[in-house]
PDB file of C-alpha atoms in Angstrom:
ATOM      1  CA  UNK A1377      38.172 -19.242 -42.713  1.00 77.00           C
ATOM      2  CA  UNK A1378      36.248 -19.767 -39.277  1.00 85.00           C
ATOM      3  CA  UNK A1379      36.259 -22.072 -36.940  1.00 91.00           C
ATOM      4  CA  UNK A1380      32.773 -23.512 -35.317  1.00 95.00           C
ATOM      5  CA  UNK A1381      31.874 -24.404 -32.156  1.00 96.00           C
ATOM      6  CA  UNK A1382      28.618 -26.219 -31.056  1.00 97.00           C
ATOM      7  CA  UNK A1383      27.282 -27.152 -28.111  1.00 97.00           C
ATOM      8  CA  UNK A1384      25.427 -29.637 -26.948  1.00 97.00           C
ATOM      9  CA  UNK A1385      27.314 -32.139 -29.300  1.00 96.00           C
ATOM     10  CA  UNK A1386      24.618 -34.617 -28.556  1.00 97.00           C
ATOM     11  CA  UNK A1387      21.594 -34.861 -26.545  1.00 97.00           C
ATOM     12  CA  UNK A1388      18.677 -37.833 -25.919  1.00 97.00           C
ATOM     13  CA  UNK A1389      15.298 -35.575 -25.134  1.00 96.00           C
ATOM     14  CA  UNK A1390      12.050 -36.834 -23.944  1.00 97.00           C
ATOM     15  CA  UNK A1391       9.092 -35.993 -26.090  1.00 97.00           C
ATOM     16  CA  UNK A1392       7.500 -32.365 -25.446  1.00 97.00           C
ATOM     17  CA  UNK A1393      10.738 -30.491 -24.195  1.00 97.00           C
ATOM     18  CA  UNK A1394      12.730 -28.014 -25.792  1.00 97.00           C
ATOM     19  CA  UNK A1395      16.680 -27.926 -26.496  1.00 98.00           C
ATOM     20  CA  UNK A1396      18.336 -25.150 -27.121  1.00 98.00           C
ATOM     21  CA  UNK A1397      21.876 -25.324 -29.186  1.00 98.00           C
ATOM     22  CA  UNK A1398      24.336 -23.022 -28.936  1.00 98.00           C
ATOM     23  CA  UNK A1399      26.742 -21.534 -31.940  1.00 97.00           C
ATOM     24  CA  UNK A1400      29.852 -19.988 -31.418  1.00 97.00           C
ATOM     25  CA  UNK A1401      32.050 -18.749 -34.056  1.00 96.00           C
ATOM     26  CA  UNK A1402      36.172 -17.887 -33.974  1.00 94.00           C
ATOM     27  CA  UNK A1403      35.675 -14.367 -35.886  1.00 92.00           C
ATOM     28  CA  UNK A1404      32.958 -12.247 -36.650  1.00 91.00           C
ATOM     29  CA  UNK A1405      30.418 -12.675 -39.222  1.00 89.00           C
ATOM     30  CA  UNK A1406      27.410 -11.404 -40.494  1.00 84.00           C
ATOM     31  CA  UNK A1407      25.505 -14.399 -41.919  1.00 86.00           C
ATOM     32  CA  UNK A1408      24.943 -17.590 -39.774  1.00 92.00           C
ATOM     33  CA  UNK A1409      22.856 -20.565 -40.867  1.00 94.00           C
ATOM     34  CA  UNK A1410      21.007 -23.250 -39.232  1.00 97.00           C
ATOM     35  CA  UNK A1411      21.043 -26.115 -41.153  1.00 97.00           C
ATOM     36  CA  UNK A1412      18.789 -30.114 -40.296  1.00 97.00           C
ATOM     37  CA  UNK A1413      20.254 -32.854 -41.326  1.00 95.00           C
ATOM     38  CA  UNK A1414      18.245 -36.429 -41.244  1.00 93.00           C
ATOM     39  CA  UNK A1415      19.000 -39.610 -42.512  1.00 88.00           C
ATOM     40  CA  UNK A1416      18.103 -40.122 -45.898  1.00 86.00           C
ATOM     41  CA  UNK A1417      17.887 -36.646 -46.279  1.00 91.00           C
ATOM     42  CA  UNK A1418      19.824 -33.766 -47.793  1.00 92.00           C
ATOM     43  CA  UNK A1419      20.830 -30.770 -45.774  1.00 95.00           C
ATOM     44  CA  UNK A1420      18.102 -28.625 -45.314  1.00 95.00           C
ATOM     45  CA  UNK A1421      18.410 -24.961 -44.455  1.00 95.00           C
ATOM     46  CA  UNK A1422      15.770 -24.081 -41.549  1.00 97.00           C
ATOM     47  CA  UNK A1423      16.660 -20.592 -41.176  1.00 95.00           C
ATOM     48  CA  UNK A1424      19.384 -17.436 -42.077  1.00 93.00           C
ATOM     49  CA  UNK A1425      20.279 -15.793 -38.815  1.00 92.00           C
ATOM     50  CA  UNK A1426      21.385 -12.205 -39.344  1.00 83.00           C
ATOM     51  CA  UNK A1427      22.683  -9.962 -36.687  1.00 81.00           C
ATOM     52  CA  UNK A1428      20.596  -7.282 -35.772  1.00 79.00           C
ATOM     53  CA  UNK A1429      17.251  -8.481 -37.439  1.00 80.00           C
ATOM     54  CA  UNK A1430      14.774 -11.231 -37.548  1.00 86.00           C
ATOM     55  CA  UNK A1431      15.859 -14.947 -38.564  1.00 92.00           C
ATOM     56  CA  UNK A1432      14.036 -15.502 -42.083  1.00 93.00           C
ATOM     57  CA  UNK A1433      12.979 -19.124 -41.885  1.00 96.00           C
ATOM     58  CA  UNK A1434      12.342 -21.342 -45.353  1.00 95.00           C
ATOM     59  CA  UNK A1435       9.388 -23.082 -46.087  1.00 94.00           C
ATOM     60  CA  UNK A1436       8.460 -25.602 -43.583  1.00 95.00           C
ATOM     61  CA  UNK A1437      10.014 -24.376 -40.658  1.00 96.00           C
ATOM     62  CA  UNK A1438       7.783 -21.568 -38.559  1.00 95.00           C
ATOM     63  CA  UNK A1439       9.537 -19.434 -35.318  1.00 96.00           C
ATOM     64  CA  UNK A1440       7.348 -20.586 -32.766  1.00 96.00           C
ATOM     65  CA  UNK A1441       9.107 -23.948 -33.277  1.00 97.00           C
ATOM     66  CA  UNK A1442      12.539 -23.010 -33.909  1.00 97.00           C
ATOM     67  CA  UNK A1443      13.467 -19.891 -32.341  1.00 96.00           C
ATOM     68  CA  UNK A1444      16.645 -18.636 -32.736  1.00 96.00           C
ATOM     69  CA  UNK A1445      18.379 -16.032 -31.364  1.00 93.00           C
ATOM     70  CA  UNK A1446      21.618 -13.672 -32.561  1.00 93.00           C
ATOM     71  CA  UNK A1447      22.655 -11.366 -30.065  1.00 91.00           C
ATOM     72  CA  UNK A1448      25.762 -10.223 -31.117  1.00 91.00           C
ATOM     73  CA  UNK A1449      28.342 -11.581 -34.767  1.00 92.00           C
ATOM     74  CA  UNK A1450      29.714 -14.388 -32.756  1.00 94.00           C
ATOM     75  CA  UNK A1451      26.964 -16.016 -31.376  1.00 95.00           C
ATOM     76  CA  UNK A1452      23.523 -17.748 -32.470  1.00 95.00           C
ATOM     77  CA  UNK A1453      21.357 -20.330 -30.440  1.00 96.00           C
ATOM     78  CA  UNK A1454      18.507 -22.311 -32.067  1.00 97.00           C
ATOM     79  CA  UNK A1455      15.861 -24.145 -30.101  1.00 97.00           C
ATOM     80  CA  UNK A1456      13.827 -26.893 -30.706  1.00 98.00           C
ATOM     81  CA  UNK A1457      10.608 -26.248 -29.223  1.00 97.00           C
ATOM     82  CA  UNK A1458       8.109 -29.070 -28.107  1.00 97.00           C
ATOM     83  CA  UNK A1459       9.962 -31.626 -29.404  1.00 97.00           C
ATOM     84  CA  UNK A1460       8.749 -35.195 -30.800  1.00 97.00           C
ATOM     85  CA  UNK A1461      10.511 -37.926 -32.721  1.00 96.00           C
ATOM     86  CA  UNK A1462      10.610 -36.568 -35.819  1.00 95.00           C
ATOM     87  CA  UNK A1463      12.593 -34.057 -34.671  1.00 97.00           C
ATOM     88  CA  UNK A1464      15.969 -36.202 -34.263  1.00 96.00           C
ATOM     89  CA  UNK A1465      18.232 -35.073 -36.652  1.00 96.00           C
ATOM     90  CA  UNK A1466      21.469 -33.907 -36.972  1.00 97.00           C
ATOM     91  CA  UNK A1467      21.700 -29.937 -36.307  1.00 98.00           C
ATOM     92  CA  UNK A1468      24.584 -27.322 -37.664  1.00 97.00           C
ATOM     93  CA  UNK A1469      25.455 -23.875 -37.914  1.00 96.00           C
ATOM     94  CA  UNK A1470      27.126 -22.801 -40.811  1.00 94.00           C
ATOM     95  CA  UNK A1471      28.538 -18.938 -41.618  1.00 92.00           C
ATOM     96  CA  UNK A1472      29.408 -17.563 -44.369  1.00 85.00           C
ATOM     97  CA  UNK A1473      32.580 -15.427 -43.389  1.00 78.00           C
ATOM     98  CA  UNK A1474      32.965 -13.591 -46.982  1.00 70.00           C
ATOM     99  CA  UNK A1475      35.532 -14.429 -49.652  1.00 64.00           C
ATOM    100  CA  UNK A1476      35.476 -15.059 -53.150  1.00 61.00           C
ATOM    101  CA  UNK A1477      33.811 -18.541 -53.367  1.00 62.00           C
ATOM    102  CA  UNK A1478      30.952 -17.663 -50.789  1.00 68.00           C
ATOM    103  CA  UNK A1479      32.490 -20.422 -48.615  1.00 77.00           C
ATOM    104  CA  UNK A1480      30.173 -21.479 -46.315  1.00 85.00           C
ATOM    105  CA  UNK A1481      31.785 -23.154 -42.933  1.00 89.00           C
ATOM    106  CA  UNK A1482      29.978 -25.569 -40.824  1.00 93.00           C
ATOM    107  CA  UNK A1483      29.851 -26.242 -37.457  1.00 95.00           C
ATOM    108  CA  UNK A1484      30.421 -29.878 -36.054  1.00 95.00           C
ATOM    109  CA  UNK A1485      26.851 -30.485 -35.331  1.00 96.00           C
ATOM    110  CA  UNK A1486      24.326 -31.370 -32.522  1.00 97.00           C
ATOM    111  CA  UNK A1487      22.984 -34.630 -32.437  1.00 96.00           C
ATOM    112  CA  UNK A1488      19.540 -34.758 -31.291  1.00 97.00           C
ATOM    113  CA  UNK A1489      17.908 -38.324 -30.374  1.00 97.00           C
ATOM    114  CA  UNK A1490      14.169 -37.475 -29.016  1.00 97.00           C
ATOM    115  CA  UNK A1491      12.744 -40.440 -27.377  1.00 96.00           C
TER     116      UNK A1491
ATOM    117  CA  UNK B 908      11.465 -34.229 -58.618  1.00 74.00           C
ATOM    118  CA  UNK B 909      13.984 -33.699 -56.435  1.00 81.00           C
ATOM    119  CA  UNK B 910      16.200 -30.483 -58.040  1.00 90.00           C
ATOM    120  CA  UNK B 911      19.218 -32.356 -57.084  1.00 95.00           C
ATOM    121  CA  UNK B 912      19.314 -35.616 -57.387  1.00 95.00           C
ATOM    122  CA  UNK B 913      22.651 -37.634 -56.038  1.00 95.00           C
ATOM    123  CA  UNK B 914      22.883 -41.198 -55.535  1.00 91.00           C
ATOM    124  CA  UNK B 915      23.497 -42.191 -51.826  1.00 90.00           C
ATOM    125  CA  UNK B 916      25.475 -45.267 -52.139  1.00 90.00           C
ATOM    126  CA  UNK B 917      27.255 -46.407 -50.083  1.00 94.00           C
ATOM    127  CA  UNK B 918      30.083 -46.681 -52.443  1.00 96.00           C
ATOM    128  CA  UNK B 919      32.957 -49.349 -51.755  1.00 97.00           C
ATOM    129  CA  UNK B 920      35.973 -49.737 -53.671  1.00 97.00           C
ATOM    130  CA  UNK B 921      39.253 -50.824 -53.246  1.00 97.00           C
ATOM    131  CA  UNK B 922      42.767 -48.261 -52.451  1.00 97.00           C
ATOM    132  CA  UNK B 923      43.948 -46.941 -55.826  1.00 97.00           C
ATOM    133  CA  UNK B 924      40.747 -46.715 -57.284  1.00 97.00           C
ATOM    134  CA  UNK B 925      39.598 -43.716 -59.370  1.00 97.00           C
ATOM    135  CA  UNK B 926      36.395 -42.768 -58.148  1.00 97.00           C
ATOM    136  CA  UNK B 927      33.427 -41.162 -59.729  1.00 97.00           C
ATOM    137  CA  UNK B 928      30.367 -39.364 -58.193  1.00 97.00           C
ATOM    138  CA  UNK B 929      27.700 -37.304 -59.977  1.00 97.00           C
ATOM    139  CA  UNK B 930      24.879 -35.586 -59.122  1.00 97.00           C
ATOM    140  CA  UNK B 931      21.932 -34.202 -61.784  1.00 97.00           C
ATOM    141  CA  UNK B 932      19.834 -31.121 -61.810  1.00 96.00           C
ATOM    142  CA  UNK B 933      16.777 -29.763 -63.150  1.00 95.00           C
ATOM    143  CA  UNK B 934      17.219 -25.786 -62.542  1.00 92.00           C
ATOM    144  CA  UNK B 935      19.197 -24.758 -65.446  1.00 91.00           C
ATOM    145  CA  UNK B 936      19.805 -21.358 -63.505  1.00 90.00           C
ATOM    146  CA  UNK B 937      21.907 -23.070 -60.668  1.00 90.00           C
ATOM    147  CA  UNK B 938      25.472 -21.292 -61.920  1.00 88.00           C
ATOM    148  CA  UNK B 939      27.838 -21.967 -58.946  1.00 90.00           C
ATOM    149  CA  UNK B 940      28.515 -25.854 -58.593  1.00 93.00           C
ATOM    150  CA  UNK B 941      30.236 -27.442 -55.258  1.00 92.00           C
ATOM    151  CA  UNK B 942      31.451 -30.476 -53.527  1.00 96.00           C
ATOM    152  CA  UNK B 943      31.750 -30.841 -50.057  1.00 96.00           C
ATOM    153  CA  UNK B 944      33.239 -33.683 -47.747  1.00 97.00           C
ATOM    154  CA  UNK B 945      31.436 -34.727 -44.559  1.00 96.00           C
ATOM    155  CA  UNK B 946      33.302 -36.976 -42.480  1.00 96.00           C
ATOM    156  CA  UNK B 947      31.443 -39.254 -39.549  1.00 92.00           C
ATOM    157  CA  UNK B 948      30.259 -37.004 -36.790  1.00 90.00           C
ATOM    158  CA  UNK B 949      31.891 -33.854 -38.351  1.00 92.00           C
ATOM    159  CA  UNK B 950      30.499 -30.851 -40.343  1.00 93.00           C
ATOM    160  CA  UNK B 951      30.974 -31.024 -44.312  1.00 94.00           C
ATOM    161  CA  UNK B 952      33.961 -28.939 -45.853  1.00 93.00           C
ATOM    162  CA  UNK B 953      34.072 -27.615 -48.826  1.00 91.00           C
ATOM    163  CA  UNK B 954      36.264 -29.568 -51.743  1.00 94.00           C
ATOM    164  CA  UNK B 955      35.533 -27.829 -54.673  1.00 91.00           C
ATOM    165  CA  UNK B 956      34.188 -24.934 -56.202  1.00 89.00           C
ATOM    166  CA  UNK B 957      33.309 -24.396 -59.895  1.00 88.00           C
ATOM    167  CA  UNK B 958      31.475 -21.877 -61.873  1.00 83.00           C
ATOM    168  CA  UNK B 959      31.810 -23.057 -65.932  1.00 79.00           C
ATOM    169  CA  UNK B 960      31.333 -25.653 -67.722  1.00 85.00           C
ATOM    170  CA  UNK B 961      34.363 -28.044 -68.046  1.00 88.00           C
ATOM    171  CA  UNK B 962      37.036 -29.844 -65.744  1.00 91.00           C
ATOM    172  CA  UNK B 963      38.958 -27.860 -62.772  1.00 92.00           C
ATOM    173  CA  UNK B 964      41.782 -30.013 -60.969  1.00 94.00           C
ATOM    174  CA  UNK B 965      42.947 -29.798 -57.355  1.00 94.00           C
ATOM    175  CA  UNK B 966      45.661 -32.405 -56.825  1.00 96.00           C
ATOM    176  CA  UNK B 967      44.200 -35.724 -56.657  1.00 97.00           C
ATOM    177  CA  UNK B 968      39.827 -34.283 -57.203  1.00 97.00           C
ATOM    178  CA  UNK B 969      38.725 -33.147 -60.486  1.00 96.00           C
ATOM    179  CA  UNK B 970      35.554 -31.267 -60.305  1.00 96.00           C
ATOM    180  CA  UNK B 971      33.777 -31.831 -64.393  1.00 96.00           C
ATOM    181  CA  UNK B 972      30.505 -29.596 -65.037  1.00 95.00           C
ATOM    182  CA  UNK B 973      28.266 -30.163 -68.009  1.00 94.00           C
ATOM    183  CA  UNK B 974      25.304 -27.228 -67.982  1.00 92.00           C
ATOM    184  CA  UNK B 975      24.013 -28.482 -71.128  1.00 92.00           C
ATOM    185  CA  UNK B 976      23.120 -31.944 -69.404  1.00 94.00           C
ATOM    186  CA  UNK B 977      22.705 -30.784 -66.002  1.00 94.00           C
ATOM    187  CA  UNK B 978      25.202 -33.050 -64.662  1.00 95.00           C
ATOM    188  CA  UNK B 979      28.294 -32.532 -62.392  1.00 96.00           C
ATOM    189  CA  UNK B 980      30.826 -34.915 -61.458  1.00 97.00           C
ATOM    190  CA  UNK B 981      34.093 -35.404 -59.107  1.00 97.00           C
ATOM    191  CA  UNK B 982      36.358 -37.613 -59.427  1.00 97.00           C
ATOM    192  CA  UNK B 983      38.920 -39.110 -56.926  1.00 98.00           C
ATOM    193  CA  UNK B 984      41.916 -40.489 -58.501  1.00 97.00           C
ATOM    194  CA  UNK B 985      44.543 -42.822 -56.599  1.00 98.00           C
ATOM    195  CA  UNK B 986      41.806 -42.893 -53.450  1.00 97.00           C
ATOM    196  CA  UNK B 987      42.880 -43.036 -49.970  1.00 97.00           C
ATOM    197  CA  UNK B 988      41.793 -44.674 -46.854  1.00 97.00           C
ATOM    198  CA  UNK B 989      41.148 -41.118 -45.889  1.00 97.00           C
ATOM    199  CA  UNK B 990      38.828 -40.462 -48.305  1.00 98.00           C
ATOM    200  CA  UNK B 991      36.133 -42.571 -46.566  1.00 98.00           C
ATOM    201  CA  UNK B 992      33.971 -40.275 -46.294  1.00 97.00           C
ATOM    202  CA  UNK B 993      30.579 -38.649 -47.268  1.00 97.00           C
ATOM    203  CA  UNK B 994      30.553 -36.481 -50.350  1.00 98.00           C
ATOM    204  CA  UNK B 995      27.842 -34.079 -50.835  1.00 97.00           C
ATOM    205  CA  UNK B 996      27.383 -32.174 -54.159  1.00 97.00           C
ATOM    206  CA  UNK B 997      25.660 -28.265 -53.361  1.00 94.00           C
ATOM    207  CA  UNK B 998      24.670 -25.637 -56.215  1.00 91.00           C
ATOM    208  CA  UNK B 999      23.387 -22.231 -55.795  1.00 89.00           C
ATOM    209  CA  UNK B1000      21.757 -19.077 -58.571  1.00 85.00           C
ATOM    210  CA  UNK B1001      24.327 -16.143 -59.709  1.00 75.00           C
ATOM    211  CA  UNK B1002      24.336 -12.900 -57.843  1.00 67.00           C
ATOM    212  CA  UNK B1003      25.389 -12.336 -54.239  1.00 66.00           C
ATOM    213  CA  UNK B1004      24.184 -14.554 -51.762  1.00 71.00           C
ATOM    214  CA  UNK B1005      22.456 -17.396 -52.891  1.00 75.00           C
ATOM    215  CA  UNK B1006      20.884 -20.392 -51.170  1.00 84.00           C
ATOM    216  CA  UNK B1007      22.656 -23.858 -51.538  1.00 89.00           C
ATOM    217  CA  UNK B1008      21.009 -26.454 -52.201  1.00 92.00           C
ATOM    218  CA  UNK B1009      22.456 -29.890 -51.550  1.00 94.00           C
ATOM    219  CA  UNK B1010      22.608 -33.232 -52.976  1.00 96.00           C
ATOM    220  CA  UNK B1011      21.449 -36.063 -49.985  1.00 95.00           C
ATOM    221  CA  UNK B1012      25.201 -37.317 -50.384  1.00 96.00           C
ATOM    222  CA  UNK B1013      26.967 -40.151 -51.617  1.00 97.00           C
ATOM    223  CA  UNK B1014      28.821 -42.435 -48.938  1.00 96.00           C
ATOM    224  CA  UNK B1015      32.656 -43.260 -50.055  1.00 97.00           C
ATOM    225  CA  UNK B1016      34.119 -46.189 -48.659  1.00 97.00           C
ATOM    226  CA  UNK B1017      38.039 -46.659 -49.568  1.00 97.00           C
ATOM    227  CA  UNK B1018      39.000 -50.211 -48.466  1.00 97.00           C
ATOM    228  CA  UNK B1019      42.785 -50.690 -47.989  1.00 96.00           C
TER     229      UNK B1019
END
């Protein structure tokens, strides 16, 4: 298993600004995921973060406005980059620690409002 | 057309209930089926995990896949309080890593 940690939990942004949310995770792991979740909406994968190499993004979501970064198996931060309303959403990390059902674990989430 | 489609509810019934949630699909190569459990203001979970066709039981959660239809269910019998919660059905292809891809999520309510 692995246990999740993101931070900020929540945040309330003004229109134009960036956030940047950190992922920490218990153990270390070679796949991390960044994940949007909106109302209405099922969970959407933006991005597969992989140690030592470029995220890949899916279709939709482009680096220059979610950058992430994965410095080390522990550790990923995505930003959102010039923000407007439509990016509020509910934000996780997920990894995928290895194991025979390809469990994926999720973080708690980051709450973004932008106003 | 949505490749998974999952009603989102909300669902209300009363303690004791046997519960039933489905999802469809329309890629017959989706092979690994899942359910996970998202409670309010946390990350889902994983519930479930099937590969085959047929029923696989896990105290009170059955887990039913039909490939022929493209249907999967879960059912809840003798439902808690504690299963109030947000239940979100997630498939993926054969053969290493795979992308999931997620149902929007049903919404359980289990009044006492």
């Amino acid at each position: 298993s692995a246990v999740i940690s993101q931070k900020p939990s929540r945040d309330i942004c003004q229109r134009g600004t960036s956030l940047t949310i950190q992922c920490q995770v218990d153990s270390q792991v070679t796949m991390m995921f960044w994940y949007r979740q909106q109302p209405g909406q099922s969970l959407t994968l933006i991005a597969t973060a992989n140690q030592g190499s470029e995220a890949t993004y899916e279709s939709g979501f482009v680096i220059d406005k979610f950058p992430i970064s994965r410095p080390n198996l522990t550790f990923s931060t995505l930003t959102v980059s010039n923000m407007s309303p439509e990016d509020s959403s509910i934000y996780l990390c997920s990894v995928l620690p290895g194991g025979p059902y390809n469990e994926q674990f999720f973080g708690p989430g980051t709450r973004l409002t932008v106003l | 057309q949505k490749e998974v489609e999952q009603d989102p509810g909300p669902l209300s019934v009363p303690e004791g209930a046997i519960v039933s949630l489905n999802c469809t699909y329309s890629n017959s190569a989706f092979q690994y089926f899942m359910w996970y459990r998202q409670y309010s203001r946390k990350g889902p979970e994983l519930l479930m995990y099937t590969y085959s066709s047929g029923n696989k039981e896990d105290g009170r959660f059955t887990a039913q896949v039909d490939k022929s239809s493209k249907y999967i269910s879960l059912f809840i019998r003798d439902s808690q309080p504690s299963d109030s919660a947000t239940y979100l059905c997630a498939m993926t292809l054969s053969g290493g890593y795979q992308k999931v891809t997620f149902g929007i999520g049903t919404k359980l309510q289990v009044i006492p």
